[in-house]
Amino acid sequence: MHVNIKINNMKKSILLNLLLSFSCHFIFLASTFGQNTNVDTNGNLPVVSDEIYRSIVQFYDYDSDIPLDAGIVGSQKLPYGTREKIIFTGVNYSRVPSYLVIPKNGASSHPVVLIVDGIFGSKERWFDDMSWPKGGQVTKALLSNGFAVMILDAVYHGERSAENDYEGPSLKYPIAARNMIMQTTCEYRRAIDYLSTRKEIDSTRIGMLGLSMGGLITFQMTSVDSRIKTAIAGVTPQLRNPKYQPIESATFASRVQCNSFLMFMGNKDSWYTMKEAYQLFELIPIQKKEFVEYDTGHKPPVEYIEKVTDWFVKNLK
C-alpha cells in the first residue's frame, strides 16, 4: 500500500531545523569539543584550527530567504530623533522586538550603529542615562552625530523572557547559554537584512558596538558578516569552558574582517586578565585597530561614551 504524505514548506523547514539542531550538537561534541579545546594552564587563549572553525561557523548561517515579515508596531518622537519599535522574524520563526532610532538631522540617508547589550540587558537600557552601559547617554551622543541606532532584545532578554518561561538568561547551563548567544548573532544578521530595506539607512555604512556578552557577539558578527564596516567590543569576557568554544571571542578574533576595530577593557575586571585582553587584541588581523585600557572593572566608565562616538565619527561617516 502506498501512502502519499504531503508536507508543506513550513513543516519541511521545522524538520530541517530539528535536524540542524541535532547535527549541531553532534558535530560540536564529536569534532569540536573533543580536540584542542582544553583550558590552557599558561593563560593562553583557546584558539581553534581552521578546520574546527569551519565546523563552528556554519551554524552562524541562516535561511535568508525566510521572509522577515517586519512591521513597525509603534513610533515615538524623541528630542533627538524618532524611535520606531520594529518586530521581525528571527531564527526558528521567533519574533524579534527591536528599536530603530532615526536622527532628526534632515539627512536622507544615515549610517547606522547596531548595539548589543550584555547579559541581563535589554533594548530599554539604551534609553536610560543611568543604566549599566549608560545607554541613554550613548544613544543620544550617536544620534546627535547623525547616526541611526538599532538595538534588539537578545534571546531570553527584555520582552523575550517568555521564551525562557519568564526567567532571566543564565550561564548555569552552558549549552543553552551558548545556543542563546549563537541565535542572537544570527538575528543581528537578520536585522542587517531588514536595514537594507530602509531608504533612511545607508547599508554600506554599518557599525557595531557590543559590551560584555555583546562583545562576544561583536567578534562573531565581524567574522561571519562582511557587511559591518567598523566595530567596537568592550569588556568582552573570557568564558574558560570548552563548551563555550563556539562563542568564545578567541575563536573569531583572528577572522575579523571589518575595516577597523576598537577594543576596550577594564584592568580590574574579573572576567579576564589583562594578559588575555592583550592576547585577544593581538589576534585581530587588521591594521586599523586600537586598544584602550580603562581603570575600571566590568562596568564601562563614563569616558567610553566620547571614545566610541569619536570612533564612529572617524570610521563610519
PDB file of C-alpha atoms in Angstrom:
ATOM      1  CA  MET A   1       0.000   0.000   0.000  1.00  0.00           C
ATOM      2  CA  HIS A   2       1.283   3.381  -0.961  1.00  0.00           C
ATOM      3  CA  VAL A   3       0.672   6.302   1.379  1.00  0.00           C
ATOM      4  CA  ASN A   4       1.088   9.792  -0.002  1.00  0.00           C
ATOM      5  CA  ILE A   5       2.290  12.225   2.626  1.00  0.00           C
ATOM      6  CA  LYS A   6       2.075  15.899   1.853  1.00  0.00           C
ATOM      7  CA  ILE A   7       4.311  18.139   3.895  1.00  0.00           C
ATOM      8  CA  ASN A   8       4.014  21.855   3.444  1.00  0.00           C
ATOM      9  CA  ASN A   9       7.023  24.161   3.281  1.00  0.00           C
ATOM     10  CA  MET A  10       6.809  25.255   6.896  1.00  0.00           C
ATOM     11  CA  LYS A  11       6.817  21.677   8.155  1.00  0.00           C
ATOM     12  CA  LYS A  12       9.831  20.971   5.999  1.00  0.00           C
ATOM     13  CA  SER A  13      11.615  23.970   7.498  1.00  0.00           C
ATOM     14  CA  ILE A  14      10.779  22.864  11.034  1.00  0.00           C
ATOM     15  CA  LEU A  15      12.075  19.374  10.286  1.00  0.00           C
ATOM     16  CA  LEU A  16      15.271  20.801   8.828  1.00  0.00           C
ATOM     17  CA  ASN A  17      15.721  22.989  11.902  1.00  0.00           C
ATOM     18  CA  LEU A  18      15.371  19.953  14.157  1.00  0.00           C
ATOM     19  CA  LEU A  19      17.890  18.026  12.100  1.00  0.00           C
ATOM     20  CA  LEU A  20      20.211  21.020  12.115  1.00  0.00           C
ATOM     21  CA  SER A  21      19.990  21.295  15.904  1.00  0.00           C
ATOM     22  CA  PHE A  22      20.796  17.607  16.278  1.00  0.00           C
ATOM     23  CA  SER A  23      23.679  17.861  13.821  1.00  0.00           C
ATOM     24  CA  CYS A  24      24.932  20.942  15.634  1.00  0.00           C
ATOM     25  CA  HIS A  25      25.173  19.108  18.947  1.00  0.00           C
ATOM     26  CA  PHE A  26      26.698  16.039  17.329  1.00  0.00           C
ATOM     27  CA  ILE A  27      29.403  17.880  15.418  1.00  0.00           C
ATOM     28  CA  PHE A  28      30.294  20.086  18.366  1.00  0.00           C
ATOM     29  CA  LEU A  29      30.557  17.140  20.739  1.00  0.00           C
ATOM     30  CA  ALA A  30      32.299  14.754  18.386  1.00  0.00           C
ATOM     31  CA  SER A  31      34.529  17.103  16.439  1.00  0.00           C
ATOM     32  CA  THR A  32      34.980  20.409  18.188  1.00  0.00           C
ATOM     33  CA  PHE A  33      34.961  19.791  21.914  1.00  0.00           C
ATOM     34  CA  GLY A  34      36.866  16.558  21.613  1.00  0.00           C
ATOM     35  CA  GLN A  35      40.065  18.188  20.426  1.00  0.00           C
ATOM     36  CA  ASN A  36      42.210  21.223  21.087  1.00  0.00           C
ATOM     37  CA  THR A  37      39.745  22.934  23.422  1.00  0.00           C
ATOM     38  CA  ASN A  38      41.243  22.362  26.848  1.00  0.00           C
ATOM     39  CA  VAL A  39      41.851  25.362  29.054  1.00  0.00           C
ATOM     40  CA  ASP A  40      45.498  26.428  28.752  1.00  0.00           C
ATOM     41  CA  THR A  41      47.105  26.424  32.191  1.00  0.00           C
ATOM     42  CA  ASN A  42      49.630  29.002  30.952  1.00  0.00           C
ATOM     43  CA  GLY A  43      46.874  31.542  30.434  1.00  0.00           C
ATOM     44  CA  ASN A  44      46.880  31.443  26.637  1.00  0.00           C
ATOM     45  CA  LEU A  45      43.574  31.924  24.867  1.00  0.00           C
ATOM     46  CA  PRO A  46      41.842  28.819  23.447  1.00  0.00           C
ATOM     47  CA  VAL A  47      42.176  29.500  19.714  1.00  0.00           C
ATOM     48  CA  VAL A  48      40.981  26.874  17.235  1.00  0.00           C
ATOM     49  CA  SER A  49      42.302  25.477  13.982  1.00  0.00           C
ATOM     50  CA  ASP A  50      40.825  26.431  10.617  1.00  0.00           C
ATOM     51  CA  GLU A  51      39.214  23.002  10.385  1.00  0.00           C
ATOM     52  CA  ILE A  52      37.412  23.382  13.695  1.00  0.00           C
ATOM     53  CA  TYR A  53      36.466  26.965  12.850  1.00  0.00           C
ATOM     54  CA  ARG A  54      34.810  25.770   9.641  1.00  0.00           C
ATOM     55  CA  SER A  55      32.799  23.276  11.697  1.00  0.00           C
ATOM     56  CA  ILE A  56      31.678  26.026  14.052  1.00  0.00           C
ATOM     57  CA  VAL A  57      30.989  28.896  11.669  1.00  0.00           C
ATOM     58  CA  GLN A  58      28.420  27.042   9.562  1.00  0.00           C
ATOM     59  CA  PHE A  59      25.999  27.308  12.479  1.00  0.00           C
ATOM     60  CA  TYR A  60      26.091  31.098  12.248  1.00  0.00           C
ATOM     61  CA  ASP A  61      24.464  30.898   8.838  1.00  0.00           C
ATOM     62  CA  TYR A  62      20.722  31.289   8.431  1.00  0.00           C
ATOM     63  CA  ASP A  63      17.970  30.975   5.840  1.00  0.00           C
ATOM     64  CA  SER A  64      17.961  34.441   4.333  1.00  0.00           C
ATOM     65  CA  ASP A  65      15.013  33.578   2.090  1.00  0.00           C
ATOM     66  CA  ILE A  66      12.639  33.148   5.040  1.00  0.00           C
ATOM     67  CA  PRO A  67      10.502  36.323   4.963  1.00  0.00           C
ATOM     68  CA  LEU A  68      11.329  38.926   7.585  1.00  0.00           C
ATOM     69  CA  ASP A  69       7.640  39.816   7.954  1.00  0.00           C
ATOM     70  CA  ALA A  70       8.840  43.029   9.582  1.00  0.00           C
ATOM     71  CA  GLY A  71       6.408  45.583  10.877  1.00  0.00           C
ATOM     72  CA  ILE A  72       6.559  48.926  12.661  1.00  0.00           C
ATOM     73  CA  VAL A  73       4.292  48.484  15.677  1.00  0.00           C
ATOM     74  CA  GLY A  74       4.983  51.799  17.379  1.00  0.00           C
ATOM     75  CA  SER A  75       6.631  55.177  16.835  1.00  0.00           C
ATOM     76  CA  GLN A  76       7.701  57.844  19.311  1.00  0.00           C
ATOM     77  CA  LYS A  77       9.173  61.298  18.817  1.00  0.00           C
ATOM     78  CA  LEU A  78      12.236  61.841  20.995  1.00  0.00           C
ATOM     79  CA  PRO A  79      14.235  65.078  21.437  1.00  0.00           C
ATOM     80  CA  TYR A  80      16.980  63.715  19.192  1.00  0.00           C
ATOM     81  CA  GLY A  81      15.075  61.580  16.704  1.00  0.00           C
ATOM     82  CA  THR A  82      12.209  59.200  16.008  1.00  0.00           C
ATOM     83  CA  ARG A  83      12.151  55.804  17.706  1.00  0.00           C
ATOM     84  CA  GLU A  84      10.333  53.019  15.906  1.00  0.00           C
ATOM     85  CA  LYS A  85       9.513  49.709  17.504  1.00  0.00           C
ATOM     86  CA  ILE A  86      10.009  47.006  14.905  1.00  0.00           C
ATOM     87  CA  ILE A  87       9.185  43.307  15.088  1.00  0.00           C
ATOM     88  CA  PHE A  88      10.720  40.891  12.590  1.00  0.00           C
ATOM     89  CA  THR A  89      11.137  37.152  12.149  1.00  0.00           C
ATOM     90  CA  GLY A  90      14.397  35.827  13.539  1.00  0.00           C
ATOM     91  CA  VAL A  91      15.704  32.276  13.856  1.00  0.00           C
ATOM     92  CA  ASN A  92      13.348  29.290  14.237  1.00  0.00           C
ATOM     93  CA  TYR A  93      10.455  31.636  13.408  1.00  0.00           C
ATOM     94  CA  SER A  94      10.955  33.633  16.608  1.00  0.00           C
ATOM     95  CA  ARG A  95       9.640  37.195  16.589  1.00  0.00           C
ATOM     96  CA  VAL A  96      12.334  39.704  17.500  1.00  0.00           C
ATOM     97  CA  PRO A  97      11.421  43.044  19.130  1.00  0.00           C
ATOM     98  CA  SER A  98      13.779  45.907  18.364  1.00  0.00           C
ATOM     99  CA  TYR A  99      14.148  49.675  18.282  1.00  0.00           C
ATOM    100  CA  LEU A 100      15.358  51.661  15.298  1.00  0.00           C
ATOM    101  CA  VAL A 101      16.031  55.327  16.026  1.00  0.00           C
ATOM    102  CA  ILE A 102      16.433  57.767  13.133  1.00  0.00           C
ATOM    103  CA  PRO A 103      18.192  61.075  13.932  1.00  0.00           C
ATOM    104  CA  LYS A 104      16.388  64.295  13.101  1.00  0.00           C
ATOM    105  CA  ASN A 105      19.258  65.992  11.276  1.00  0.00           C
ATOM    106  CA  GLY A 106      17.424  66.219   7.966  1.00  0.00           C
ATOM    107  CA  ALA A 107      19.689  63.826   6.044  1.00  0.00           C
ATOM    108  CA  SER A 108      18.004  61.486   3.591  1.00  0.00           C
ATOM    109  CA  SER A 109      20.230  58.511   4.469  1.00  0.00           C
ATOM    110  CA  HIS A 110      22.117  57.718   7.662  1.00  0.00           C
ATOM    111  CA  PRO A 111      24.948  55.443   8.746  1.00  0.00           C
ATOM    112  CA  VAL A 112      23.737  53.053  11.430  1.00  0.00           C
ATOM    113  CA  VAL A 113      25.218  51.554  14.594  1.00  0.00           C
ATOM    114  CA  LEU A 114      23.966  48.183  15.808  1.00  0.00           C
ATOM    115  CA  ILE A 115      24.144  47.989  19.607  1.00  0.00           C
ATOM    116  CA  VAL A 116      24.386  44.688  21.509  1.00  0.00           C
ATOM    117  CA  ASP A 117      23.913  44.765  25.269  1.00  0.00           C
ATOM    118  CA  GLY A 118      25.383  42.488  27.919  1.00  0.00           C
ATOM    119  CA  ILE A 119      23.643  39.591  29.618  1.00  0.00           C
ATOM    120  CA  PHE A 120      20.569  40.647  31.658  1.00  0.00           C
ATOM    121  CA  GLY A 121      20.334  43.763  29.474  1.00  0.00           C
ATOM    122  CA  SER A 122      17.601  44.886  27.111  1.00  0.00           C
ATOM    123  CA  LYS A 123      16.907  47.404  24.388  1.00  0.00           C
ATOM    124  CA  GLU A 124      15.289  49.633  27.026  1.00  0.00           C
ATOM    125  CA  ARG A 125      18.626  50.228  28.796  1.00  0.00           C
ATOM    126  CA  TRP A 126      19.832  52.258  25.821  1.00  0.00           C
ATOM    127  CA  PHE A 127      17.326  54.981  26.677  1.00  0.00           C
ATOM    128  CA  ASP A 128      18.292  55.177  30.359  1.00  0.00           C
ATOM    129  CA  ASP A 129      21.197  57.502  31.171  1.00  0.00           C
ATOM    130  CA  MET A 130      21.931  55.747  34.483  1.00  0.00           C
ATOM    131  CA  SER A 131      21.830  52.123  33.293  1.00  0.00           C
ATOM    132  CA  TRP A 132      24.876  49.818  33.414  1.00  0.00           C
ATOM    133  CA  PRO A 133      26.051  50.784  29.900  1.00  0.00           C
ATOM    134  CA  LYS A 134      24.965  54.426  30.391  1.00  0.00           C
ATOM    135  CA  GLY A 135      22.885  53.588  27.371  1.00  0.00           C
ATOM    136  CA  GLY A 136      20.800  56.720  27.125  1.00  0.00           C
ATOM    137  CA  GLN A 137      23.916  58.870  27.002  1.00  0.00           C
ATOM    138  CA  VAL A 138      25.474  56.691  24.289  1.00  0.00           C
ATOM    139  CA  THR A 139      22.323  56.701  22.162  1.00  0.00           C
ATOM    140  CA  LYS A 140      21.960  60.483  22.378  1.00  0.00           C
ATOM    141  CA  ALA A 141      25.625  61.023  21.513  1.00  0.00           C
ATOM    142  CA  LEU A 142      25.383  58.816  18.428  1.00  0.00           C
ATOM    143  CA  LEU A 143      22.132  60.357  17.206  1.00  0.00           C
ATOM    144  CA  SER A 144      23.478  63.869  17.764  1.00  0.00           C
ATOM    145  CA  ASN A 145      26.296  62.990  15.382  1.00  0.00           C
ATOM    146  CA  GLY A 146      23.954  61.765  12.665  1.00  0.00           C
ATOM    147  CA  PHE A 147      23.982  58.015  13.308  1.00  0.00           C
ATOM    148  CA  ALA A 148      20.869  55.885  13.320  1.00  0.00           C
ATOM    149  CA  VAL A 149      20.830  53.241  16.048  1.00  0.00           C
ATOM    150  CA  MET A 150      19.271  49.766  16.140  1.00  0.00           C
ATOM    151  CA  ILE A 151      19.020  47.598  19.249  1.00  0.00           C
ATOM    152  CA  LEU A 152      17.431  44.139  19.609  1.00  0.00           C
ATOM    153  CA  ASP A 153      16.232  42.234  22.612  1.00  0.00           C
ATOM    154  CA  ALA A 154      18.541  39.222  22.665  1.00  0.00           C
ATOM    155  CA  VAL A 155      17.092  35.728  23.097  1.00  0.00           C
ATOM    156  CA  TYR A 156      15.567  35.402  26.634  1.00  0.00           C
ATOM    157  CA  HIS A 157      16.138  39.133  27.276  1.00  0.00           C
ATOM    158  CA  GLY A 158      13.712  42.015  27.645  1.00  0.00           C
ATOM    159  CA  GLU A 159      10.364  41.309  26.016  1.00  0.00           C
ATOM    160  CA  ARG A 160      11.599  37.831  25.081  1.00  0.00           C
ATOM    161  CA  SER A 161      11.706  36.465  28.631  1.00  0.00           C
ATOM    162  CA  ALA A 162       8.604  34.420  27.769  1.00  0.00           C
ATOM    163  CA  GLU A 163      10.869  32.256  25.596  1.00  0.00           C
ATOM    164  CA  ASN A 164      12.530  31.149  28.858  1.00  0.00           C
ATOM    165  CA  ASP A 165       9.386  30.738  30.991  1.00  0.00           C
ATOM    166  CA  TYR A 166       9.747  34.373  32.106  1.00  0.00           C
ATOM    167  CA  GLU A 167      13.071  33.641  33.767  1.00  0.00           C
ATOM    168  CA  GLY A 168      16.149  35.723  33.085  1.00  0.00           C
ATOM    169  CA  PRO A 169      19.039  34.439  30.985  1.00  0.00           C
ATOM    170  CA  SER A 170      21.577  32.254  32.756  1.00  0.00           C
ATOM    171  CA  LEU A 171      25.068  30.861  32.248  1.00  0.00           C
ATOM    172  CA  LYS A 172      24.199  27.927  34.527  1.00  0.00           C
ATOM    173  CA  TYR A 173      23.623  25.627  31.563  1.00  0.00           C
ATOM    174  CA  PRO A 174      26.496  26.122  29.085  1.00  0.00           C
ATOM    175  CA  ILE A 175      24.855  24.571  26.026  1.00  0.00           C
ATOM    176  CA  ALA A 176      21.632  26.547  26.499  1.00  0.00           C
ATOM    177  CA  ALA A 177      23.612  29.756  27.042  1.00  0.00           C
ATOM    178  CA  ARG A 178      25.771  29.020  24.026  1.00  0.00           C
ATOM    179  CA  ASN A 179      22.749  28.481  21.808  1.00  0.00           C
ATOM    180  CA  MET A 180      21.154  31.682  23.143  1.00  0.00           C
ATOM    181  CA  ILE A 181      24.161  33.711  22.024  1.00  0.00           C
ATOM    182  CA  MET A 182      24.510  31.970  18.659  1.00  0.00           C
ATOM    183  CA  GLN A 183      20.847  32.572  17.846  1.00  0.00           C
ATOM    184  CA  THR A 184      21.120  36.224  18.845  1.00  0.00           C
ATOM    185  CA  THR A 185      24.075  36.639  16.487  1.00  0.00           C
ATOM    186  CA  CYS A 186      22.066  35.195  13.605  1.00  0.00           C
ATOM    187  CA  GLU A 187      19.210  37.547  14.453  1.00  0.00           C
ATOM    188  CA  TYR A 188      21.520  40.552  14.267  1.00  0.00           C
ATOM    189  CA  ARG A 189      22.390  39.335  10.778  1.00  0.00           C
ATOM    190  CA  ARG A 190      18.671  39.315  10.027  1.00  0.00           C
ATOM    191  CA  ALA A 191      18.489  42.860  11.397  1.00  0.00           C
ATOM    192  CA  ILE A 192      21.043  43.938   8.784  1.00  0.00           C
ATOM    193  CA  ASP A 193      18.834  42.340   6.138  1.00  0.00           C
ATOM    194  CA  TYR A 194      15.986  44.492   7.406  1.00  0.00           C
ATOM    195  CA  LEU A 195      18.066  47.672   7.458  1.00  0.00           C
ATOM    196  CA  SER A 196      18.881  47.150   3.783  1.00  0.00           C
ATOM    197  CA  THR A 197      15.173  47.636   3.036  1.00  0.00           C
ATOM    198  CA  ARG A 198      15.013  51.060   4.694  1.00  0.00           C
ATOM    199  CA  LYS A 199      15.644  54.095   2.496  1.00  0.00           C
ATOM    200  CA  GLU A 200      16.664  56.144   5.558  1.00  0.00           C
ATOM    201  CA  ILE A 201      19.634  53.815   6.168  1.00  0.00           C
ATOM    202  CA  ASP A 202      22.893  53.701   4.229  1.00  0.00           C
ATOM    203  CA  SER A 203      23.545  49.954   4.375  1.00  0.00           C
ATOM    204  CA  THR A 204      27.130  50.460   3.153  1.00  0.00           C
ATOM    205  CA  ARG A 205      27.928  52.204   6.460  1.00  0.00           C
ATOM    206  CA  ILE A 206      27.088  49.800   9.267  1.00  0.00           C
ATOM    207  CA  GLY A 207      28.923  49.838  12.588  1.00  0.00           C
ATOM    208  CA  MET A 208      28.574  47.699  15.694  1.00  0.00           C
ATOM    209  CA  LEU A 209      29.005  48.314  19.421  1.00  0.00           C
ATOM    210  CA  GLY A 210      28.880  45.362  21.815  1.00  0.00           C
ATOM    211  CA  LEU A 211      29.516  45.218  25.552  1.00  0.00           C
ATOM    212  CA  SER A 212      30.226  42.106  27.638  1.00  0.00           C
ATOM    213  CA  MET A 213      28.042  39.392  26.038  1.00  0.00           C
ATOM    214  CA  GLY A 214      27.581  41.910  23.248  1.00  0.00           C
ATOM    215  CA  GLY A 215      31.360  41.947  22.843  1.00  0.00           C
ATOM    216  CA  LEU A 216      31.303  38.207  22.167  1.00  0.00           C
ATOM    217  CA  ILE A 217      28.591  38.752  19.568  1.00  0.00           C
ATOM    218  CA  THR A 218      30.584  41.605  18.009  1.00  0.00           C
ATOM    219  CA  PHE A 219      33.588  39.330  17.462  1.00  0.00           C
ATOM    220  CA  GLN A 220      31.275  36.731  15.936  1.00  0.00           C
ATOM    221  CA  MET A 221      29.487  39.217  13.688  1.00  0.00           C
ATOM    222  CA  THR A 222      32.647  40.856  12.358  1.00  0.00           C
ATOM    223  CA  SER A 223      33.989  37.421  11.455  1.00  0.00           C
ATOM    224  CA  VAL A 224      30.934  35.944   9.758  1.00  0.00           C
ATOM    225  CA  ASP A 225      29.294  39.024   8.204  1.00  0.00           C
ATOM    226  CA  SER A 226      31.285  41.279   5.874  1.00  0.00           C
ATOM    227  CA  ARG A 227      28.601  43.989   5.868  1.00  0.00           C
ATOM    228  CA  ILE A 228      29.938  45.536   9.084  1.00  0.00           C
ATOM    229  CA  LYS A 229      32.408  48.315   8.296  1.00  0.00           C
ATOM    230  CA  THR A 230      33.733  49.096  11.789  1.00  0.00           C
ATOM    231  CA  ALA A 231      33.163  47.696  15.274  1.00  0.00           C
ATOM    232  CA  ILE A 232      33.761  48.267  18.973  1.00  0.00           C
ATOM    233  CA  ALA A 233      33.887  45.482  21.570  1.00  0.00           C
ATOM    234  CA  GLY A 234      34.055  46.414  25.247  1.00  0.00           C
ATOM    235  CA  VAL A 235      34.707  44.397  28.435  1.00  0.00           C
ATOM    236  CA  THR A 236      34.442  41.136  26.479  1.00  0.00           C
ATOM    237  CA  PRO A 237      34.578  38.174  28.905  1.00  0.00           C
ATOM    238  CA  GLN A 238      36.678  35.033  28.654  1.00  0.00           C
ATOM    239  CA  LEU A 239      34.374  32.121  29.495  1.00  0.00           C
ATOM    240  CA  ARG A 240      37.110  29.493  30.094  1.00  0.00           C
ATOM    241  CA  ASN A 241      34.923  26.481  29.393  1.00  0.00           C
ATOM    242  CA  PRO A 242      35.421  24.162  26.391  1.00  0.00           C
ATOM    243  CA  LYS A 243      31.643  24.001  25.918  1.00  0.00           C
ATOM    244  CA  TYR A 244      31.709  27.719  25.108  1.00  0.00           C
ATOM    245  CA  GLN A 245      34.310  27.349  22.346  1.00  0.00           C
ATOM    246  CA  PRO A 246      31.739  28.049  19.560  1.00  0.00           C
ATOM    247  CA  ILE A 247      31.052  31.504  21.038  1.00  0.00           C
ATOM    248  CA  GLU A 248      34.438  32.445  22.547  1.00  0.00           C
ATOM    249  CA  SER A 249      35.944  35.680  21.248  1.00  0.00           C
ATOM    250  CA  ALA A 250      39.286  33.929  20.660  1.00  0.00           C
ATOM    251  CA  THR A 251      37.586  31.559  18.215  1.00  0.00           C
ATOM    252  CA  PHE A 252      36.677  34.513  15.994  1.00  0.00           C
ATOM    253  CA  ALA A 253      39.253  37.243  16.669  1.00  0.00           C
ATOM    254  CA  SER A 254      41.766  36.099  14.045  1.00  0.00           C
ATOM    255  CA  ARG A 255      38.969  36.020  11.444  1.00  0.00           C
ATOM    256  CA  VAL A 256      37.696  39.586  11.961  1.00  0.00           C
ATOM    257  CA  GLN A 257      37.148  41.158   8.532  1.00  0.00           C
ATOM    258  CA  CYS A 258      35.799  44.671   9.139  1.00  0.00           C
ATOM    259  CA  ASN A 259      37.854  47.735   8.158  1.00  0.00           C
ATOM    260  CA  SER A 260      38.597  48.933  11.695  1.00  0.00           C
ATOM    261  CA  PHE A 261      38.170  47.657  15.245  1.00  0.00           C
ATOM    262  CA  LEU A 262      38.276  49.312  18.680  1.00  0.00           C
ATOM    263  CA  MET A 263      38.597  47.158  21.779  1.00  0.00           C
ATOM    264  CA  PHE A 264      38.404  48.486  25.337  1.00  0.00           C
ATOM    265  CA  MET A 265      38.819  46.573  28.587  1.00  0.00           C
ATOM    266  CA  GLY A 266      38.937  47.246  32.325  1.00  0.00           C
ATOM    267  CA  ASN A 267      42.090  46.372  34.260  1.00  0.00           C
ATOM    268  CA  LYS A 268      40.014  45.463  37.349  1.00  0.00           C
ATOM    269  CA  ASP A 269      37.576  43.196  35.529  1.00  0.00           C
ATOM    270  CA  SER A 270      37.345  39.675  36.989  1.00  0.00           C
ATOM    271  CA  TRP A 271      36.057  38.210  33.708  1.00  0.00           C
ATOM    272  CA  TYR A 272      39.536  38.196  32.154  1.00  0.00           C
ATOM    273  CA  THR A 273      43.152  39.050  32.864  1.00  0.00           C
ATOM    274  CA  MET A 274      44.878  41.897  31.085  1.00  0.00           C
ATOM    275  CA  LYS A 275      47.222  39.315  29.590  1.00  0.00           C
ATOM    276  CA  GLU A 276      44.199  37.653  27.990  1.00  0.00           C
ATOM    277  CA  ALA A 277      42.848  41.029  26.892  1.00  0.00           C
ATOM    278  CA  TYR A 278      46.044  41.951  25.056  1.00  0.00           C
ATOM    279  CA  GLN A 279      46.333  38.460  23.564  1.00  0.00           C
ATOM    280  CA  LEU A 280      42.820  38.811  22.189  1.00  0.00           C
ATOM    281  CA  PHE A 281      43.635  42.192  20.683  1.00  0.00           C
ATOM    282  CA  GLU A 282      46.777  40.834  19.028  1.00  0.00           C
ATOM    283  CA  LEU A 283      44.738  38.108  17.326  1.00  0.00           C
ATOM    284  CA  ILE A 284      42.738  40.688  15.356  1.00  0.00           C
ATOM    285  CA  PRO A 285      44.395  40.607  11.903  1.00  0.00           C
ATOM    286  CA  ILE A 286      43.514  44.064  10.581  1.00  0.00           C
ATOM    287  CA  GLN A 287      45.856  47.064  10.643  1.00  0.00           C
ATOM    288  CA  LYS A 288      43.413  49.758  11.726  1.00  0.00           C
ATOM    289  CA  LYS A 289      42.740  48.710  15.294  1.00  0.00           C
ATOM    290  CA  GLU A 290      43.072  50.300  18.717  1.00  0.00           C
ATOM    291  CA  PHE A 291      43.176  49.048  22.311  1.00  0.00           C
ATOM    292  CA  VAL A 292      42.071  51.160  25.279  1.00  0.00           C
ATOM    293  CA  GLU A 293      42.661  50.107  28.888  1.00  0.00           C
ATOM    294  CA  TYR A 294      40.383  51.738  31.443  1.00  0.00           C
ATOM    295  CA  ASP A 295      40.947  51.783  35.198  1.00  0.00           C
ATOM    296  CA  THR A 296      37.654  50.022  35.894  1.00  0.00           C
ATOM    297  CA  GLY A 297      36.008  46.659  36.409  1.00  0.00           C
ATOM    298  CA  HIS A 298      33.252  45.145  34.297  1.00  0.00           C
ATOM    299  CA  LYS A 299      31.278  48.393  34.189  1.00  0.00           C
ATOM    300  CA  PRO A 300      32.063  50.721  31.266  1.00  0.00           C
ATOM    301  CA  PRO A 301      33.336  54.087  32.541  1.00  0.00           C
ATOM    302  CA  VAL A 302      31.706  57.332  31.503  1.00  0.00           C
ATOM    303  CA  GLU A 303      34.792  58.139  29.394  1.00  0.00           C
ATOM    304  CA  TYR A 304      33.884  55.418  26.925  1.00  0.00           C
ATOM    305  CA  ILE A 305      30.920  57.410  25.622  1.00  0.00           C
ATOM    306  CA  GLU A 306      33.090  60.062  23.995  1.00  0.00           C
ATOM    307  CA  LYS A 307      35.568  57.441  22.790  1.00  0.00           C
ATOM    308  CA  VAL A 308      33.027  55.295  20.958  1.00  0.00           C
ATOM    309  CA  THR A 309      31.290  58.341  19.487  1.00  0.00           C
ATOM    310  CA  ASP A 310      34.570  59.711  18.122  1.00  0.00           C
ATOM    311  CA  TRP A 311      35.450  56.281  16.750  1.00  0.00           C
ATOM    312  CA  PHE A 312      32.272  56.044  14.707  1.00  0.00           C
ATOM    313  CA  VAL A 313      32.609  59.645  13.506  1.00  0.00           C
ATOM    314  CA  LYS A 314      36.097  58.869  12.187  1.00  0.00           C
ATOM    315  CA  ASN A 315      35.406  55.410  10.799  1.00  0.00           C
ATOM    316  CA  LEU A 316      31.770  55.328   9.706  1.00  0.00           C
ATOM    317  CA  LYS A 317      30.815  58.768   8.383  1.00  0.00           C
TER     318      LYS A 317
END
